[in-house]
Tab-separated table of C-alpha atoms in Angstrom:
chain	number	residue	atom	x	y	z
A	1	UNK	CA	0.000	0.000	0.000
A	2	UNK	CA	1.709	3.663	-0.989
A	3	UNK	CA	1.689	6.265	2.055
A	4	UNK	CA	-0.810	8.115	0.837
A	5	UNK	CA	-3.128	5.935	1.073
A	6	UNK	CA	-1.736	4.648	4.637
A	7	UNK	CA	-2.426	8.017	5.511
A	8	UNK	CA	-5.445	8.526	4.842
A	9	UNK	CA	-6.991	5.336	6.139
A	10	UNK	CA	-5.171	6.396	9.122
A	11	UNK	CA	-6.823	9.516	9.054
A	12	UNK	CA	-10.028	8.091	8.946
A	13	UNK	CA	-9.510	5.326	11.480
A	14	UNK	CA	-8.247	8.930	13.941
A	15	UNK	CA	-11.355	10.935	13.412
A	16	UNK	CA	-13.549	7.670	14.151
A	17	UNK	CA	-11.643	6.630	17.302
A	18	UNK	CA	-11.743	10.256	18.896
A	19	UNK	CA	-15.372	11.095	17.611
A	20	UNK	CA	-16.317	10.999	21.610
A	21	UNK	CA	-13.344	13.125	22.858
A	22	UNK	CA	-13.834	16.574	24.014
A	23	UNK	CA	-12.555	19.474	21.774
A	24	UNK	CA	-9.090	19.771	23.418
A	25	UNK	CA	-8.232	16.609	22.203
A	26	UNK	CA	-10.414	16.468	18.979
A	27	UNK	CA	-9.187	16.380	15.638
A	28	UNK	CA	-8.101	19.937	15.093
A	29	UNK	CA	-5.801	19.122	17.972
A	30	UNK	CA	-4.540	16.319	15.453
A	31	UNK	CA	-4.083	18.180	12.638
A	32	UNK	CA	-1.810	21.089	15.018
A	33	UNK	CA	0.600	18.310	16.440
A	34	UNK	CA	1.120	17.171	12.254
A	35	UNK	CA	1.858	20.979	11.319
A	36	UNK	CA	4.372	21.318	14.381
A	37	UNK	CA	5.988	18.182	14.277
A	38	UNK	CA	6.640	18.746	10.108
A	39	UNK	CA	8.021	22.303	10.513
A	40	UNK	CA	10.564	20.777	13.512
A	41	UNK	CA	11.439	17.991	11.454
A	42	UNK	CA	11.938	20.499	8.834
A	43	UNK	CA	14.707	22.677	10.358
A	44	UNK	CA	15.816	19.412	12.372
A	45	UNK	CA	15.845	16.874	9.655
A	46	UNK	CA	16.307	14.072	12.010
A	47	UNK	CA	12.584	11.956	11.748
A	48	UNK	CA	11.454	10.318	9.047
A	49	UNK	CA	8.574	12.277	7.364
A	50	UNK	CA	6.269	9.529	6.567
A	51	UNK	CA	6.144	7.481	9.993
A	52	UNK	CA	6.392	11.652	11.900
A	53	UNK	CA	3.298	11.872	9.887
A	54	UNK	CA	1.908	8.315	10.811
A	55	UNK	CA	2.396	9.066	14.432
A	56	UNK	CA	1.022	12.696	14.646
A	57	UNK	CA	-2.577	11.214	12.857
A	58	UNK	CA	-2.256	8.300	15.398
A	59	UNK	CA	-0.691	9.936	18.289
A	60	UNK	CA	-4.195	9.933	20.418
A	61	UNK	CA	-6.330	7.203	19.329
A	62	UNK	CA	-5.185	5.247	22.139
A	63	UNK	CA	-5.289	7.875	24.980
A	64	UNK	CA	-5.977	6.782	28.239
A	65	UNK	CA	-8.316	9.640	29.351
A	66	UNK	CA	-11.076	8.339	26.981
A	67	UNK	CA	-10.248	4.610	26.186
A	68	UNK	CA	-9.012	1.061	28.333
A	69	UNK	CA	-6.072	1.794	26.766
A	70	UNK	CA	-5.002	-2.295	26.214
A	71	UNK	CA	-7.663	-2.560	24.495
A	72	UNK	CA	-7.054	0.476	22.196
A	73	UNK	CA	-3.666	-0.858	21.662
A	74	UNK	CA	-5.042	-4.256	20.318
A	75	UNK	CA	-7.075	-2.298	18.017
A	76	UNK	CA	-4.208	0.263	16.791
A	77	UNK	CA	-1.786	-3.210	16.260
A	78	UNK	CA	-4.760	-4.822	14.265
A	79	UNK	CA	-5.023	-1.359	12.306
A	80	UNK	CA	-1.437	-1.468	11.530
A	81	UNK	CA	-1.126	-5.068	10.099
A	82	UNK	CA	-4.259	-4.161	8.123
A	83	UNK	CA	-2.017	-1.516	6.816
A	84	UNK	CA	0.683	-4.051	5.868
A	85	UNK	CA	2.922	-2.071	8.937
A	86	UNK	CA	4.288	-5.624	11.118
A	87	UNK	CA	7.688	-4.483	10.741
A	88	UNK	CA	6.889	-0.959	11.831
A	89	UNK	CA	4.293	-1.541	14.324
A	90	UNK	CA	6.173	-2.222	17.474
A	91	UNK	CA	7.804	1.013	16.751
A	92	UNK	CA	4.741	2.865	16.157
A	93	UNK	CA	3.029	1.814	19.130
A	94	UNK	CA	5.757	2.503	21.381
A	95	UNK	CA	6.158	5.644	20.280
A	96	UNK	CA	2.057	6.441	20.885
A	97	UNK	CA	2.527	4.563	23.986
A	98	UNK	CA	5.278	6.842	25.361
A	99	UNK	CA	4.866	10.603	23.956
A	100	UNK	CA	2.399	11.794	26.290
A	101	UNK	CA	3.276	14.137	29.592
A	102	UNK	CA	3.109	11.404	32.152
A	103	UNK	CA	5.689	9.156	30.091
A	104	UNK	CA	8.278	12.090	30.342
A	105	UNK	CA	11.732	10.568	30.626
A	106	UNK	CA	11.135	8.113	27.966
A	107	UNK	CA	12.589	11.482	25.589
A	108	UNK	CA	15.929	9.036	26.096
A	109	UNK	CA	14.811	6.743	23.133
A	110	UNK	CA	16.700	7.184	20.524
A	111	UNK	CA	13.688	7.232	17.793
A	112	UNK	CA	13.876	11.050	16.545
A	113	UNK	CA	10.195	10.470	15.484
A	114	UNK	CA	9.131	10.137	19.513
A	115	UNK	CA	11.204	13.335	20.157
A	116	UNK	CA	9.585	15.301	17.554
A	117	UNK	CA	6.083	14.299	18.544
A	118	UNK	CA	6.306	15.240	21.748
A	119	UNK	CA	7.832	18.379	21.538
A	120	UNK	CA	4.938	19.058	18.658
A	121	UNK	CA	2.117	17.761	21.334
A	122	UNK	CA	3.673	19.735	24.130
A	123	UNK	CA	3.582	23.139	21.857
A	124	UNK	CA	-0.091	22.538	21.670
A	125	UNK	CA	-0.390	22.210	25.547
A	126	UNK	CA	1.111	25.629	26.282
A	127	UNK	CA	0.624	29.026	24.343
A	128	UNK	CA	-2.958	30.832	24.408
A	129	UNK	CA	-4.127	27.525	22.330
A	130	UNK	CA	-2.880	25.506	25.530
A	131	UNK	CA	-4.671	27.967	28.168
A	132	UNK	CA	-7.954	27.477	25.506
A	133	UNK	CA	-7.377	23.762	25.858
A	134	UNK	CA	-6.735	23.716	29.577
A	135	UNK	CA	-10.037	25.514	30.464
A	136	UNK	CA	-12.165	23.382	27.508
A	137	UNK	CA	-10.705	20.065	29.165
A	138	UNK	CA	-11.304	21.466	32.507
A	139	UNK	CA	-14.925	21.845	31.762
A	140	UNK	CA	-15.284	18.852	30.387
A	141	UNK	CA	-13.903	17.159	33.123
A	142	UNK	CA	-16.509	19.859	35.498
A	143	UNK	CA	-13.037	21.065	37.681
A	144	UNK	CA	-13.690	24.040	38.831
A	145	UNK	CA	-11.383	26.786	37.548
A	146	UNK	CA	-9.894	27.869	40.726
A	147	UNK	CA	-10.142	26.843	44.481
A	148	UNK	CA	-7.092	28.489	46.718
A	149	UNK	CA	-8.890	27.063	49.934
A	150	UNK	CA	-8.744	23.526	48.680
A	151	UNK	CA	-4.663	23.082	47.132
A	152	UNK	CA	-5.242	19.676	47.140
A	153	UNK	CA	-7.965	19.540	44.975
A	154	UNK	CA	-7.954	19.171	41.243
A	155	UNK	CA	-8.675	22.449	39.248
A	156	UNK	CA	-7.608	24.241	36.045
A	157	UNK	CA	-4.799	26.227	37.515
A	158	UNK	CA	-3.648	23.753	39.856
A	159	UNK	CA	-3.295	22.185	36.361
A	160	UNK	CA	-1.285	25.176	35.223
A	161	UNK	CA	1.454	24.600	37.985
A	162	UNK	CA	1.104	20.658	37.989
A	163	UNK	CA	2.062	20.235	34.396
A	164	UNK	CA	2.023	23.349	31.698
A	165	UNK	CA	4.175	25.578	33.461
A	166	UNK	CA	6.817	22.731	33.391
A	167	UNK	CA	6.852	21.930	29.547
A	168	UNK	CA	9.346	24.391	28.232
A	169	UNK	CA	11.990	22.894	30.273
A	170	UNK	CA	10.893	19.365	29.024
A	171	UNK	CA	11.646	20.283	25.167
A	172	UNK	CA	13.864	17.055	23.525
A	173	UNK	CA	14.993	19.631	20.400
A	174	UNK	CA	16.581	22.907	19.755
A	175	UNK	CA	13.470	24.047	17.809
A	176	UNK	CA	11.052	23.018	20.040
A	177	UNK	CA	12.742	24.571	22.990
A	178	UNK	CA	13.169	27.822	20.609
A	179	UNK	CA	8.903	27.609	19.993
A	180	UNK	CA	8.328	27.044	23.840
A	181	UNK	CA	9.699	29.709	25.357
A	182	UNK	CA	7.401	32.484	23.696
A	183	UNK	CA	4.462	30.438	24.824
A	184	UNK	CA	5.834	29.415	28.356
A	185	UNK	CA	6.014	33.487	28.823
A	186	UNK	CA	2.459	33.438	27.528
A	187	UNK	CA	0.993	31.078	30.164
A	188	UNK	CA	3.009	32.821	33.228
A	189	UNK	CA	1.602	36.491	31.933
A	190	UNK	CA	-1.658	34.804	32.011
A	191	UNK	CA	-2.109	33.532	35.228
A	192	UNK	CA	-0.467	36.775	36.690
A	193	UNK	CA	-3.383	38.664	35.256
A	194	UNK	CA	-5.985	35.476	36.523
A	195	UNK	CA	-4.297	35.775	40.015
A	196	UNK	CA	-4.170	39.872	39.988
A	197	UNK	CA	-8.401	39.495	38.862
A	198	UNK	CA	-9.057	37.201	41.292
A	199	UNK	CA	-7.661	38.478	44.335
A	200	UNK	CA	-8.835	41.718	43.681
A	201	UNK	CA	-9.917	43.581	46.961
């Protein structure tokens, strides 16, 4: 089967799976993480385009917050021999299996595909798109936005300090550490002027 057409069978198998997920993680989410992780891999040159591209459509459709992720796994490996991918699958799914924020550390794999993708999914997680996709997630989760009397307690800016404010200094490549920093400074200036509002008087 030519790429193209792996492509777009994996584009279609992407917008089915996540056709339940909320709109932070929907498929204009997708189609960001495929336009950052192409224009990294073009200054970085390190990933190869067509599986960057294969992972960036695919990146999600296993995602824990929505699916028993084993069982999305089964489905994604069944998907990829479908595609005529057994020598490539172990390698795809690994790479799904490990780019997300909680598998940080993993950046030490050597695949320059799994370095790219994250740093292209983290990009979307920070910047005024990330605070939009914070508070959308946070609503669909019903957090409240803000509790200072409760710190233990699960909430959009506690969300802020538990995970967004650290991606910048999680970047795996020059250009994606060049990209972050504009939207790290973003996300601090924003909750200074959240904080300043709400403690007002």
């Amino acid at each position: 089967m030519i790429e193209e057409d792996i492509l777009r069978q994996a584009e279609t198998y992407a917008m089915d799976t996540m056709r339940n997920y909320d709109s932070s993680h929907d498929w204009q989410h997708v189609l960001r993480v495929r336009r950052y992780a192409r224009y990294i891999n073009a200054i970085e040159q390190t990933a190869n385009p067509f599986l960057l591209d294969l992972v960036a459509i695919l990146h999600d459709t296993a995602d824990k917050k929505f699916h028993k992720a084993d069982d999305a796994y089964v489905y994604l490996a069944d998907f990829l021999i479908r595609l005529g991918l057994h020598s490539e699958s172990e390698k795809i799914i690994f790479i799904i299996r490990n780019v997300s924020f909680s598998s940080s550390g993993n950046e030490r794999c050597n695949y320059p595909e799994l370095k790219i993708l994250q740093d292209a999914d983290r990009l979307d997680a920070i910047g005024a798109i990330g605070v939009a996709r914070a508070f959308s997630y946070g609503g669909f989760r019903n957090n409240s936005i803000h509790d200072p009397l409760s710190p233990g307690r699960e909430t959009t800016i506690k969300h802020f300090y538990d995970k967004l404010l650290k991606i910048r200094d999680l970047m795996n490549t020059k250009t994606g550490r060049q990209l972050a920093e504009e939207r790290h400074n973003f996300i601090q200036l924003f909750l200074n002027q959240f904080l300043d509002e709400w403690n007002l008087g």
